[in-house]
Backbone as JSON Lines, residues from 0, in Angstrom:
{"i":0,"aa":"M","n":[-6.01,-2.97,8.84],"ca":[-6.51,-1.69,8.37],"c":[-7.77,-1.91,7.56]}
{"i":1,"aa":"T","n":[-8.83,-1.21,7.89],"ca":[-10.08,-1.3,7.15],"c":[-10.13,-0.2,6.12]}
{"i":2,"aa":"L","n":[-10.45,-0.56,4.91],"ca":[-10.55,0.4,3.83],"c":[-11.96,0.94,3.78]}
{"i":3,"aa":"S","n":[-12.08,2.23,3.68],"ca":[-13.41,2.83,3.59],"c":[-13.55,3.52,2.26]}
{"i":4,"aa":"V","n":[-14.61,3.2,1.55],"ca":[-14.82,3.82,0.26],"c":[-16.04,4.73,0.26]}
{"i":5,"aa":"D","n":[-16.68,4.88,1.44],"ca":[-17.78,5.82,1.58],"c":[-18.84,5.64,0.5]}
{"i":6,"aa":"V","n":[-19.33,4.43,0.38],"ca":[-20.31,4.15,-0.65],"c":[-21.71,4.45,-0.13]}
{"i":7,"aa":"A","n":[-22.42,5.29,-0.83],"ca":[-23.8,5.56,-0.47],"c":[-24.64,4.35,-0.82]}
{"i":8,"aa":"P","n":[-25.75,4.12,-0.1],"ca":[-26.56,2.93,-0.36],"c":[-26.94,2.79,-1.82]}
{"i":9,"aa":"D","n":[-26.55,1.62,-2.38],"ca":[-26.94,1.24,-3.73],"c":[-26.38,2.13,-4.83]}
{"i":10,"aa":"Q","n":[-25.45,3.04,-4.51],"ca":[-24.95,3.91,-5.56],"c":[-24.11,3.14,-6.58]}
{"i":11,"aa":"D","n":[-23.63,1.94,-6.16],"ca":[-22.8,1.17,-7.06],"c":[-23.59,0.08,-7.76]}
{"i":12,"aa":"R","n":[-24.89,0.02,-7.57],"ca":[-25.71,-1.03,-8.19],"c":[-25.61,-0.92,-9.71]}
{"i":13,"aa":"K","n":[-25.41,-2.07,-10.36],"ca":[-25.34,-2.06,-11.81],"c":[-26.75,-1.96,-12.38]}
{"i":14,"aa":"G","n":[-26.96,-1.02,-13.24],"ca":[-28.24,-0.88,-13.9],"c":[-28.03,-0.72,-15.38]}
{"i":15,"aa":"P","n":[-29.09,-0.67,-16.16],"ca":[-28.94,-0.53,-17.61],"c":[-28.16,0.72,-17.97]}
{"i":16,"aa":"G","n":[-27.05,0.52,-18.67],"ca":[-26.26,1.65,-19.12],"c":[-25.47,2.35,-18.04]}
{"i":17,"aa":"R","n":[-25.44,1.79,-16.83],"ca":[-24.75,2.47,-15.74],"c":[-23.58,1.63,-15.26]}
{"i":18,"aa":"P","n":[-22.32,2.09,-15.46],"ca":[-21.17,1.28,-15.06],"c":[-21.04,1.24,-13.55]}
{"i":19,"aa":"R","n":[-20.51,0.13,-13.04],"ca":[-20.29,0.04,-11.62],"c":[-19.05,0.83,-11.24]}
{"i":20,"aa":"S","n":[-18.9,1.14,-9.97],"ca":[-17.82,1.99,-9.5],"c":[-16.51,1.22,-9.49]}
{"i":21,"aa":"A","n":[-15.54,1.71,-10.26],"ca":[-14.22,1.07,-10.28],"c":[-13.55,1.23,-8.93]}
{"i":22,"aa":"R","n":[-13.84,2.34,-8.22],"ca":[-13.22,2.57,-6.92],"c":[-13.66,1.53,-5.91]}
{"i":23,"aa":"V","n":[-14.92,1.13,-5.97],"ca":[-15.43,0.1,-5.08],"c":[-14.81,-1.24,-5.42]}
{"i":24,"aa":"D","n":[-14.72,-1.56,-6.71],"ca":[-14.08,-2.8,-7.15],"c":[-12.66,-2.89,-6.6]}
{"i":25,"aa":"E","n":[-11.91,-1.79,-6.72],"ca":[-10.53,-1.77,-6.27],"c":[-10.43,-1.97,-4.75]}
{"i":26,"aa":"A","n":[-11.36,-1.37,-4.02],"ca":[-11.35,-1.51,-2.56],"c":[-11.62,-2.95,-2.15]}
{"i":27,"aa":"I","n":[-12.52,-3.61,-2.86],"ca":[-12.86,-5.0,-2.54],"c":[-11.67,-5.91,-2.85]}
{"i":28,"aa":"V","n":[-11.06,-5.73,-4.01],"ca":[-9.9,-6.55,-4.38],"c":[-8.74,-6.28,-3.42]}
{"i":29,"aa":"E","n":[-8.55,-5.03,-3.05],"ca":[-7.48,-4.7,-2.1],"c":[-7.73,-5.37,-0.76]}
{"i":30,"aa":"A","n":[-8.97,-5.47,-0.36],"ca":[-9.3,-6.15,0.89],"c":[-8.92,-7.63,0.83]}
{"i":31,"aa":"V","n":[-9.16,-8.26,-0.32],"ca":[-8.75,-9.65,-0.5],"c":[-7.24,-9.78,-0.35]}
{"i":32,"aa":"F","n":[-6.49,-8.86,-0.99],"ca":[-5.03,-8.89,-0.88],"c":[-4.58,-8.79,0.58]}
{"i":33,"aa":"E","n":[-5.2,-7.87,1.31],"ca":[-4.78,-7.66,2.69],"c":[-5.07,-8.88,3.56]}
{"i":34,"aa":"L","n":[-6.21,-9.49,3.35],"ca":[-6.56,-10.67,4.14],"c":[-5.63,-11.83,3.83]}
{"i":35,"aa":"L","n":[-5.34,-12.05,2.56],"ca":[-4.42,-13.13,2.19],"c":[-2.99,-12.8,2.62]}
{"i":36,"aa":"G","n":[-2.6,-11.55,2.44],"ca":[-1.26,-11.14,2.81],"c":[-1.0,-11.19,4.31]}
{"i":37,"aa":"S","n":[-2.07,-11.14,5.11],"ca":[-1.91,-11.22,6.56],"c":[-1.74,-12.65,7.04]}
{"i":38,"aa":"G","n":[-1.83,-13.6,6.11],"ca":[-1.61,-14.99,6.47],"c":[-2.87,-15.83,6.56]}
{"i":39,"aa":"Q","n":[-4.03,-15.22,6.31],"ca":[-5.26,-15.99,6.33],"c":[-5.29,-16.96,5.14]}
{"i":40,"aa":"S","n":[-5.81,-18.14,5.37],"ca":[-5.94,-19.09,4.28],"c":[-7.09,-18.67,3.38]}
{"i":41,"aa":"A","n":[-7.06,-19.17,2.14],"ca":[-8.14,-18.85,1.21],"c":[-9.47,-19.37,1.73]}
{"i":42,"aa":"D","n":[-9.45,-20.55,2.35],"ca":[-10.69,-21.1,2.9],"c":[-11.25,-20.23,4.02]}
{"i":43,"aa":"A","n":[-10.33,-19.6,4.78],"ca":[-10.76,-18.8,5.93],"c":[-11.29,-17.43,5.51]}
{"i":44,"aa":"V","n":[-10.87,-16.96,4.34],"ca":[-11.34,-15.66,3.86],"c":[-12.81,-15.79,3.44]}
{"i":45,"aa":"S","n":[-13.65,-15.0,4.05],"ca":[-15.09,-15.06,3.77],"c":[-15.54,-13.77,3.1]}
{"i":46,"aa":"I","n":[-16.69,-13.83,2.45],"ca":[-17.27,-12.63,1.87],"c":[-17.53,-11.6,2.96]}
{"i":47,"aa":"E","n":[-17.95,-12.07,4.14],"ca":[-18.2,-11.16,5.26],"c":[-16.93,-10.42,5.65]}
{"i":48,"aa":"A","n":[-15.81,-11.15,5.72],"ca":[-14.54,-10.53,6.1],"c":[-14.08,-9.54,5.05]}
{"i":49,"aa":"V","n":[-14.24,-9.9,3.79],"ca":[-13.85,-8.99,2.71],"c":[-14.7,-7.72,2.76]}
{"i":50,"aa":"A","n":[-16.0,-7.89,2.96],"ca":[-16.89,-6.72,3.03],"c":[-16.51,-5.8,4.18]}
{"i":51,"aa":"A","n":[-16.21,-6.39,5.34],"ca":[-15.83,-5.58,6.49],"c":[-14.52,-4.84,6.24]}
{"i":52,"aa":"K","n":[-13.56,-5.52,5.65],"ca":[-12.26,-4.9,5.37],"c":[-12.38,-3.79,4.34]}
{"i":53,"aa":"A","n":[-13.25,-4.0,3.34],"ca":[-13.4,-3.01,2.28],"c":[-14.33,-1.86,2.66]}
{"i":54,"aa":"G","n":[-15.11,-2.04,3.73],"ca":[-16.04,-1.0,4.13],"c":[-17.29,-0.95,3.26]}
{"i":55,"aa":"V","n":[-17.7,-2.11,2.76],"ca":[-18.91,-2.18,1.94],"c":[-19.81,-3.28,2.51]}
{"i":56,"aa":"G","n":[-21.03,-3.38,1.99],"ca":[-21.93,-4.44,2.4],"c":[-21.72,-5.69,1.57]}
{"i":57,"aa":"K","n":[-22.15,-6.84,2.1],"ca":[-22.02,-8.09,1.36],"c":[-22.77,-8.01,0.03]}
{"i":58,"aa":"A","n":[-23.91,-7.33,0.04],"ca":[-24.69,-7.23,-1.2],"c":[-23.9,-6.54,-2.3]}
{"i":59,"aa":"T","n":[-23.06,-5.57,-1.92],"ca":[-22.22,-4.88,-2.89],"c":[-21.28,-5.86,-3.58]}
{"i":60,"aa":"I","n":[-20.73,-6.79,-2.82],"ca":[-19.83,-7.79,-3.4],"c":[-20.6,-8.75,-4.28]}
{"i":61,"aa":"Y","n":[-21.73,-9.22,-3.8],"ca":[-22.49,-10.21,-4.56],"c":[-23.09,-9.63,-5.84]}
{"i":62,"aa":"R","n":[-23.23,-8.31,-5.91],"ca":[-23.68,-7.71,-7.17],"c":[-22.59,-7.78,-8.22]}
{"i":63,"aa":"R","n":[-21.34,-7.96,-7.77],"ca":[-20.21,-7.98,-8.69],"c":[-19.7,-9.4,-8.96]}
{"i":64,"aa":"W","n":[-19.71,-10.24,-7.95],"ca":[-19.19,-11.59,-8.06],"c":[-20.22,-12.58,-7.51]}
{"i":65,"aa":"P","n":[-20.5,-13.66,-8.23],"ca":[-21.52,-14.59,-7.78],"c":[-21.13,-15.4,-6.55]}
{"i":66,"aa":"N","n":[-19.8,-15.55,-6.32],"ca":[-19.33,-16.34,-5.19],"c":[-17.89,-15.98,-4.88]}
{"i":67,"aa":"K","n":[-17.37,-16.57,-3.82],"ca":[-16.0,-16.25,-3.39],"c":[-14.97,-16.69,-4.42]}
{"i":68,"aa":"E","n":[-15.2,-17.82,-5.05],"ca":[-14.23,-18.32,-6.02],"c":[-14.04,-17.32,-7.16]}
{"i":69,"aa":"A","n":[-15.13,-16.76,-7.67],"ca":[-15.05,-15.77,-8.74],"c":[-14.3,-14.52,-8.27]}
{"i":70,"aa":"L","n":[-14.53,-14.13,-7.02],"ca":[-13.83,-12.97,-6.47],"c":[-12.34,-13.25,-6.36]}
{"i":71,"aa":"L","n":[-11.96,-14.43,-5.89],"ca":[-10.55,-14.77,-5.76],"c":[-9.87,-14.8,-7.12]}
{"i":72,"aa":"I","n":[-10.55,-15.33,-8.11],"ca":[-9.98,-15.37,-9.47],"c":[-9.68,-13.95,-9.95]}
{"i":73,"aa":"D","n":[-10.65,-13.05,-9.8],"ca":[-10.44,-11.67,-10.24],"c":[-9.36,-10.98,-9.43]}
{"i":74,"aa":"A","n":[-9.28,-11.29,-8.13],"ca":[-8.26,-10.68,-7.28],"c":[-6.87,-11.11,-7.72]}
{"i":75,"aa":"V","n":[-6.69,-12.4,-7.98],"ca":[-5.38,-12.89,-8.41],"c":[-5.03,-12.34,-9.79]}
{"i":76,"aa":"L","n":[-6.02,-12.24,-10.67],"ca":[-5.78,-11.64,-11.98],"c":[-5.35,-10.18,-11.85]}
{"i":77,"aa":"A","n":[-6.0,-9.45,-10.96],"ca":[-5.65,-8.05,-10.74],"c":[-4.24,-7.93,-10.2]}
{"i":78,"aa":"M","n":[-3.86,-8.86,-9.32],"ca":[-2.52,-8.85,-8.74],"c":[-1.46,-9.08,-9.82]}
{"i":79,"aa":"K","n":[-1.73,-9.99,-10.74],"ca":[-0.77,-10.31,-11.77],"c":[-0.72,-9.25,-12.86]}
{"i":80,"aa":"G","n":[-1.82,-8.54,-13.05],"ca":[-1.84,-7.51,-14.08],"c":[-2.09,-8.09,-15.46]}
{"i":81,"aa":"P","n":[-2.31,-7.23,-16.44],"ca":[-2.6,-7.71,-17.79],"c":[-1.36,-8.3,-18.46]}
{"i":82,"aa":"L","n":[-1.6,-9.19,-19.39],"ca":[-0.5,-9.72,-20.19],"c":[-0.02,-8.66,-21.17]}
{"i":83,"aa":"P","n":[1.28,-8.63,-21.43],"ca":[1.8,-7.62,-22.36],"c":[1.44,-7.96,-23.8]}
{"i":84,"aa":"E","n":[1.48,-6.95,-24.65],"ca":[1.28,-7.19,-26.07],"c":[2.57,-7.74,-26.66]}
{"i":85,"aa":"L","n":[2.44,-8.73,-27.51],"ca":[3.6,-9.36,-28.13],"c":[3.72,-8.92,-29.59]}
{"i":86,"aa":"R","n":[4.95,-8.73,-30.04],"ca":[5.18,-8.3,-31.41],"c":[4.98,-9.45,-32.4]}
{"i":87,"aa":"G","n":[5.23,-10.67,-31.96],"ca":[5.02,-11.81,-32.83],"c":[6.06,-11.96,-33.92]}
{"i":88,"aa":"E","n":[7.22,-11.3,-33.76],"ca":[8.26,-11.36,-34.78],"c":[9.4,-12.3,-34.41]}
{"i":89,"aa":"S","n":[9.64,-12.47,-33.11],"ca":[10.75,-13.28,-32.64],"c":[10.31,-14.05,-31.4]}
{"i":90,"aa":"V","n":[10.54,-15.37,-31.41],"ca":[10.2,-16.17,-30.24],"c":[10.98,-15.68,-29.03]}
{"i":91,"aa":"R","n":[12.27,-15.42,-29.21],"ca":[13.08,-14.95,-28.08],"c":[12.51,-13.66,-27.51]}
{"i":92,"aa":"D","n":[12.25,-12.69,-28.37],"ca":[11.76,-11.39,-27.88],"c":[10.43,-11.53,-27.16]}
{"i":93,"aa":"D","n":[9.54,-12.35,-27.7],"ca":[8.23,-12.53,-27.07],"c":[8.36,-13.22,-25.71]}
{"i":94,"aa":"L","n":[9.23,-14.22,-25.61],"ca":[9.43,-14.9,-24.33],"c":[10.06,-13.96,-23.31]}
{"i":95,"aa":"V","n":[11.0,-13.15,-23.72],"ca":[11.61,-12.18,-22.81],"c":[10.55,-11.2,-22.31]}
{"i":96,"aa":"T","n":[9.68,-10.76,-23.21],"ca":[8.6,-9.84,-22.82],"c":[7.69,-10.48,-21.78]}
{"i":97,"aa":"L","n":[7.34,-11.74,-21.97],"ca":[6.44,-12.43,-21.04],"c":[7.11,-12.66,-19.69]}
{"i":98,"aa":"I","n":[8.36,-13.08,-19.67],"ca":[9.06,-13.32,-18.4],"c":[9.28,-11.99,-17.68]}
{"i":99,"aa":"T","n":[9.62,-10.95,-18.42],"ca":[9.79,-9.62,-17.81],"c":[8.51,-9.16,-17.14]}
{"i":100,"aa":"A","n":[7.37,-9.42,-17.78],"ca":[6.08,-9.01,-17.21],"c":[5.79,-9.74,-15.91]}
{"i":101,"aa":"M","n":[6.33,-10.94,-15.76],"ca":[6.14,-11.7,-14.51],"c":[6.99,-11.15,-13.37]}
{"i":102,"aa":"R","n":[7.97,-10.3,-13.71],"ca":[8.87,-9.73,-12.7],"c":[8.72,-8.21,-12.71]}
{"i":103,"aa":"N","n":[7.48,-7.77,-12.38],"ca":[7.18,-6.36,-12.44],"c":[7.23,-5.74,-11.05]}
{"i":104,"aa":"K","n":[6.77,-4.51,-10.94],"ca":[6.85,-3.79,-9.67],"c":[5.93,-4.37,-8.61]}
{"i":105,"aa":"R","n":[4.97,-5.23,-9.04],"ca":[4.1,-5.89,-8.07],"c":[4.71,-7.16,-7.52]}
{"i":106,"aa":"M","n":[5.95,-7.47,-7.95],"ca":[6.55,-8.77,-7.67],"c":[6.63,-9.08,-6.18]}
{"i":107,"aa":"A","n":[7.08,-8.11,-5.37],"ca":[7.26,-8.38,-3.94],"c":[5.93,-8.72,-3.27]}
{"i":108,"aa":"R","n":[4.91,-7.95,-3.56],"ca":[3.6,-8.21,-2.96],"c":[3.0,-9.5,-3.51]}
{"i":109,"aa":"Q","n":[3.15,-9.68,-4.81],"ca":[2.61,-10.87,-5.44],"c":[3.23,-12.12,-4.82]}
{"i":110,"aa":"G","n":[4.54,-12.07,-4.58],"ca":[5.21,-13.22,-3.98],"c":[4.69,-13.51,-2.58]}
{"i":111,"aa":"K","n":[4.43,-12.46,-1.8],"ca":[3.93,-12.65,-0.44],"c":[2.54,-13.27,-0.44]}
{"i":112,"aa":"V","n":[1.66,-12.75,-1.29],"ca":[0.3,-13.28,-1.35],"c":[0.31,-14.7,-1.91]}
{"i":113,"aa":"T","n":[1.14,-14.92,-2.94],"ca":[1.22,-16.26,-3.53],"c":[1.71,-17.27,-2.51]}
{"i":114,"aa":"A","n":[2.67,-16.85,-1.67],"ca":[3.18,-17.75,-0.64],"c":[2.07,-18.16,0.32]}
{"i":115,"aa":"C","n":[1.14,-17.25,0.59],"ca":[0.01,-17.57,1.47],"c":[-0.98,-18.51,0.77]}
{"i":116,"aa":"L","n":[-1.05,-18.41,-0.54],"ca":[-1.99,-19.23,-1.29],"c":[-1.46,-20.63,-1.57]}
{"i":117,"aa":"M","n":[-0.14,-20.77,-1.64],"ca":[0.42,-22.05,-2.07],"c":[-0.02,-23.24,-1.22]}
{"i":118,"aa":"P","n":[-0.02,-23.14,0.12],"ca":[-0.46,-24.31,0.89],"c":[-1.89,-24.73,0.57]}
{"i":119,"aa":"E","n":[-2.72,-23.75,0.15],"ca":[-4.1,-24.06,-0.15],"c":[-4.23,-24.92,-1.41]}
{"i":120,"aa":"L","n":[-3.25,-24.81,-2.3],"ca":[-3.32,-25.59,-3.52],"c":[-3.21,-27.08,-3.24]}
{"i":121,"aa":"F","n":[-2.6,-27.42,-2.11],"ca":[-2.42,-28.83,-1.77],"c":[-3.63,-29.41,-1.04]}
{"i":122,"aa":"K","n":[-4.46,-28.53,-0.46],"ca":[-5.55,-29.05,0.37],"c":[-6.92,-28.5,0.02]}
{"i":123,"aa":"S","n":[-6.97,-27.49,-0.85],"ca":[-8.26,-26.86,-1.13],"c":[-8.62,-27.02,-2.6]}
{"i":124,"aa":"P","n":[-9.64,-27.82,-2.91],"ca":[-10.09,-27.92,-4.3],"c":[-10.51,-26.57,-4.87]}
{"i":125,"aa":"E","n":[-11.05,-25.72,-4.0],"ca":[-11.47,-24.39,-4.45],"c":[-10.28,-23.6,-4.97]}
{"i":126,"aa":"M","n":[-9.19,-23.59,-4.19],"ca":[-8.03,-22.82,-4.61],"c":[-7.32,-23.46,-5.8]}
{"i":127,"aa":"T","n":[-7.39,-24.77,-5.92],"ca":[-6.83,-25.42,-7.1],"c":[-7.57,-24.95,-8.35]}
{"i":128,"aa":"R","n":[-8.89,-24.86,-8.26],"ca":[-9.68,-24.35,-9.4],"c":[-9.33,-22.9,-9.7]}
{"i":129,"aa":"V","n":[-9.19,-22.09,-8.65],"ca":[-8.84,-20.69,-8.84],"c":[-7.48,-20.58,-9.52]}
{"i":130,"aa":"H","n":[-6.52,-21.34,-9.02],"ca":[-5.17,-21.28,-9.56],"c":[-5.15,-21.62,-11.05]}
{"i":131,"aa":"H","n":[-5.82,-22.7,-11.43],"ca":[-5.81,-23.1,-12.82],"c":[-6.62,-22.14,-13.69]}
{"i":132,"aa":"A","n":[-7.7,-21.6,-13.14],"ca":[-8.5,-20.63,-13.9],"c":[-7.69,-19.38,-14.23]}
{"i":133,"aa":"V","n":[-6.79,-19.0,-13.31],"ca":[-5.96,-17.82,-13.53],"c":[-4.77,-18.14,-14.43]}
{"i":134,"aa":"M","n":[-4.12,-19.27,-14.18],"ca":[-2.85,-19.55,-14.83],"c":[-2.98,-20.16,-16.22]}
{"i":135,"aa":"E","n":[-4.02,-20.93,-16.47],"ca":[-4.08,-21.64,-17.75],"c":[-4.08,-20.71,-18.96]}
{"i":136,"aa":"P","n":[-4.85,-19.62,-18.96],"ca":[-4.78,-18.71,-20.12],"c":[-3.38,-18.12,-20.3]}
{"i":137,"aa":"R","n":[-2.67,-17.89,-19.19],"ca":[-1.31,-17.36,-19.28],"c":[-0.34,-18.41,-19.8]}
{"i":138,"aa":"R","n":[-0.53,-19.63,-19.36],"ca":[0.3,-20.72,-19.9],"c":[0.08,-20.86,-21.4]}
{"i":139,"aa":"E","n":[-1.18,-20.72,-21.82],"ca":[-1.49,-20.91,-23.23],"c":[-0.81,-19.86,-24.11]}
{"i":140,"aa":"V","n":[-0.62,-18.65,-23.59],"ca":[0.09,-17.62,-24.35],"c":[1.53,-18.07,-24.62]}
{"i":141,"aa":"I","n":[2.19,-18.62,-23.59],"ca":[3.57,-19.09,-23.78],"c":[3.58,-20.29,-24.72]}
{"i":142,"aa":"R","n":[2.61,-21.2,-24.57],"ca":[2.53,-22.34,-25.49],"c":[2.41,-21.86,-26.94]}
{"i":143,"aa":"T","n":[1.59,-20.84,-27.15],"ca":[1.37,-20.33,-28.5],"c":[2.67,-19.8,-29.09]}
{"i":144,"aa":"V","n":[3.46,-19.1,-28.28],"ca":[4.75,-18.58,-28.75],"c":[5.69,-19.74,-29.09]}
{"i":145,"aa":"L","n":[5.73,-20.75,-28.24],"ca":[6.6,-21.9,-28.5],"c":[6.16,-22.66,-29.74]}
{"i":146,"aa":"R","n":[4.87,-22.87,-29.89],"ca":[4.38,-23.59,-31.09],"c":[4.67,-22.79,-32.35]}
{"i":147,"aa":"R","n":[4.57,-21.48,-32.27],"ca":[4.89,-20.65,-33.42],"c":[6.36,-20.8,-33.78]}
{"i":148,"aa":"G","n":[7.2,-20.9,-32.74],"ca":[8.63,-21.09,-32.98],"c":[8.94,-22.42,-33.64]}
{"i":149,"aa":"I","n":[8.2,-23.45,-33.25],"ca":[8.37,-24.76,-33.9],"c":[7.95,-24.67,-35.36]}
{"i":150,"aa":"A","n":[6.82,-24.04,-35.62],"ca":[6.3,-23.94,-36.99],"c":[7.23,-23.12,-37.88]}
{"i":151,"aa":"S","n":[7.87,-22.11,-37.32],"ca":[8.76,-21.24,-38.12],"c":[10.17,-21.79,-38.25]}
{"i":152,"aa":"G","n":[10.47,-22.83,-37.49],"ca":[11.81,-23.39,-37.53],"c":[12.77,-22.76,-36.53]}
{"i":153,"aa":"E","n":[12.29,-21.79,-35.74],"ca":[13.16,-21.19,-34.73],"c":[13.46,-22.17,-33.6]}
{"i":154,"aa":"L","n":[12.55,-23.1,-33.38],"ca":[12.72,-24.09,-32.32],"c":[12.68,-25.49,-32.92]}
{"i":155,"aa":"R","n":[13.25,-26.43,-32.2],"ca":[13.3,-27.81,-32.65],"c":[11.91,-28.39,-32.88]}
{"i":156,"aa":"A","n":[11.76,-29.21,-33.87],"ca":[10.47,-29.8,-34.18],"c":[10.0,-30.75,-33.09]}
{"i":157,"aa":"D","n":[10.98,-31.35,-32.36],"ca":[10.62,-32.32,-31.33],"c":[10.58,-31.7,-29.93]}
{"i":158,"aa":"L","n":[10.52,-30.35,-29.87],"ca":[10.51,-29.68,-28.57],"c":[9.3,-30.1,-27.75]}
{"i":159,"aa":"D","n":[9.51,-30.43,-26.49],"ca":[8.42,-30.72,-25.55],"c":[7.9,-29.38,-25.03]}
{"i":160,"aa":"V","n":[6.78,-28.97,-25.58],"ca":[6.25,-27.64,-25.27],"c":[5.91,-27.51,-23.78]}
{"i":161,"aa":"E","n":[5.3,-28.53,-23.21],"ca":[4.91,-28.45,-21.81],"c":[6.12,-28.37,-20.9]}
{"i":162,"aa":"L","n":[7.17,-29.12,-21.21],"ca":[8.38,-29.08,-20.4],"c":[9.08,-27.74,-20.55]}
{"i":163,"aa":"A","n":[9.12,-27.22,-21.77],"ca":[9.73,-25.91,-21.99],"c":[8.97,-24.83,-21.23]}
{"i":164,"aa":"L","n":[7.65,-24.93,-21.22],"ca":[6.82,-23.99,-20.45],"c":[7.18,-24.05,-18.98]}
{"i":165,"aa":"L","n":[7.33,-25.25,-18.44],"ca":[7.67,-25.41,-17.04],"c":[9.05,-24.85,-16.72]}
{"i":166,"aa":"V","n":[10.01,-25.11,-17.6],"ca":[11.38,-24.64,-17.37],"c":[11.47,-23.12,-17.43]}
{"i":167,"aa":"L","n":[10.63,-22.5,-18.23],"ca":[10.61,-21.04,-18.3],"c":[9.92,-20.4,-17.1]}
{"i":168,"aa":"S","n":[8.79,-20.99,-16.69],"ca":[7.99,-20.36,-15.63],"c":[8.44,-20.73,-14.22]}
{"i":169,"aa":"G","n":[8.93,-21.97,-14.04],"ca":[9.31,-22.42,-12.71],"c":[10.35,-21.55,-12.02]}
{"i":170,"aa":"P","n":[11.5,-21.29,-12.65],"ca":[12.5,-20.44,-12.02],"c":[12.0,-19.03,-11.74]}
{"i":171,"aa":"T","n":[11.15,-18.53,-12.63],"ca":[10.62,-17.17,-12.43],"c":[9.77,-17.11,-11.18]}
{"i":172,"aa":"V","n":[8.89,-18.09,-11.0],"ca":[8.05,-18.14,-9.8],"c":[8.9,-18.32,-8.55]}
{"i":173,"aa":"A","n":[9.89,-19.21,-8.62],"ca":[10.74,-19.48,-7.46],"c":[11.51,-18.24,-7.03]}
{"i":174,"aa":"Q","n":[12.02,-17.49,-7.98],"ca":[12.75,-16.27,-7.63],"c":[11.82,-15.18,-7.14]}
{"i":175,"aa":"N","n":[10.65,-15.05,-7.76],"ca":[9.69,-14.03,-7.33],"c":[9.22,-14.27,-5.9]}
{"i":176,"aa":"M","n":[8.87,-15.52,-5.61],"ca":[8.19,-15.83,-4.36],"c":[9.17,-16.09,-3.23]}
{"i":177,"aa":"L","n":[10.26,-16.79,-3.52],"ca":[11.15,-17.25,-2.45],"c":[12.55,-16.66,-2.52]}
{"i":178,"aa":"R","n":[12.84,-15.93,-3.6],"ca":[14.25,-15.52,-3.85],"c":[15.14,-16.75,-3.67]}
{"i":179,"aa":"W","n":[14.75,-17.83,-4.37],"ca":[15.26,-19.16,-4.11],"c":[16.77,-19.23,-4.22]}
{"i":180,"aa":"N","n":[17.34,-18.56,-5.21],"ca":[18.8,-18.51,-5.34],"c":[19.25,-17.07,-5.38]}
{"i":181,"aa":"P","n":[19.73,-16.53,-4.24],"ca":[20.14,-15.12,-4.2],"c":[21.36,-14.83,-5.04]}
{"i":182,"aa":"N","n":[22.04,-15.86,-5.52],"ca":[23.22,-15.65,-6.36],"c":[22.85,-15.36,-7.81]}
{"i":183,"aa":"V","n":[21.58,-15.51,-8.15],"ca":[21.12,-15.16,-9.49],"c":[20.63,-13.72,-9.46]}
{"i":184,"aa":"P","n":[21.28,-12.81,-10.17],"ca":[20.9,-11.39,-10.1],"c":[19.58,-11.11,-10.8]}
{"i":185,"aa":"D","n":[18.89,-10.09,-10.33],"ca":[17.64,-9.67,-10.97],"c":[17.89,-9.01,-12.32]}
{"i":186,"aa":"E","n":[19.04,-8.37,-12.45],"ca":[19.34,-7.66,-13.69],"c":[19.41,-8.64,-14.86]}
{"i":187,"aa":"D","n":[18.68,-8.32,-15.91],"ca":[18.64,-9.12,-17.14],"c":[18.21,-10.57,-16.88]}
{"i":188,"aa":"F","n":[17.43,-10.79,-15.82],"ca":[17.01,-12.15,-15.49],"c":[16.24,-12.78,-16.64]}
{"i":189,"aa":"A","n":[15.28,-12.05,-17.2],"ca":[14.45,-12.61,-18.27],"c":[15.29,-12.99,-19.48]}
{"i":190,"aa":"E","n":[16.17,-12.11,-19.88],"ca":[17.01,-12.38,-21.06],"c":[17.9,-13.6,-20.83]}
{"i":191,"aa":"K","n":[18.52,-13.68,-19.64],"ca":[19.43,-14.8,-19.36],"c":[18.68,-16.12,-19.27]}
{"i":192,"aa":"L","n":[17.48,-16.11,-18.65],"ca":[16.71,-17.34,-18.53],"c":[16.26,-17.82,-19.91]}
{"i":193,"aa":"V","n":[15.72,-16.91,-20.71],"ca":[15.24,-17.3,-22.04],"c":[16.39,-17.82,-22.89]}
{"i":194,"aa":"D","n":[17.53,-17.13,-22.86],"ca":[18.66,-17.58,-23.67],"c":[19.15,-18.96,-23.2]}
{"i":195,"aa":"F","n":[19.14,-19.19,-21.9],"ca":[19.56,-20.48,-21.36],"c":[18.65,-21.6,-21.86]}
{"i":196,"aa":"V","n":[17.34,-21.35,-21.82],"ca":[16.39,-22.36,-22.27],"c":[16.47,-22.56,-23.77]}
{"i":197,"aa":"L","n":[16.6,-21.48,-24.52],"ca":[16.63,-21.59,-25.98],"c":[17.87,-22.32,-26.49]}
{"i":198,"aa":"R","n":[18.95,-22.3,-25.74],"ca":[20.14,-23.03,-26.18],"c":[19.86,-24.52,-26.35]}
{"i":199,"aa":"G","n":[18.92,-25.01,-25.54],"ca":[18.54,-26.42,-25.66],"c":[17.32,-26.63,-26.54]}
{"i":200,"aa":"A","n":[16.67,-25.55,-26.93],"ca":[15.41,-25.68,-27.68],"c":[15.56,-25.38,-29.15]}
{"i":201,"aa":"Q","n":[16.69,-24.79,-29.52],"ca":[16.86,-24.43,-30.92],"c":[17.39,-25.6,-31.73]}
{"i":202,"aa":"P","n":[17.14,-25.6,-33.04],"ca":[17.6,-26.71,-33.9],"c":[19.13,-26.87,-33.87]}
């Protein structure tokens, strides 16, 4: 399906004091989702293909993103959505909030697109850079919560932060993308996972 946004020539050009069209941005990002979701590899997705799918010219894309890698980063960020605001009062509550945000209404689509991207992480340096550019800031948010818990005494002083991060995020990704264990219910998944991990992380 080709998306048409009916863009008049240069109407979306960024100029002094003039915002670019959010509708065009959304159409371009949606085109990336459709191409990846159809099974195309990240390497195979071209600016030309994205432009054709979105119904815009290549110049429209290049006015917004300097290259394909930057476009892919923004597309994956848009798919994941913004990080939630944390109250900063309880490590458990903040971790539950973060895990819950990873299992949102975009989960089914996100899992499908991520499944198409995963093979590229093993063979494409470009996609490896994209993956880390998207995920590292999100990992750092969880690290910050864990370090705060260590400092406050909520968590063990000798807690391996990187391993705890992996144990929290790994099952969430596996269930989102593969429904790896269908015997684990979706209901209260975040609360049960966090409580399971914290039993080994608390003093």
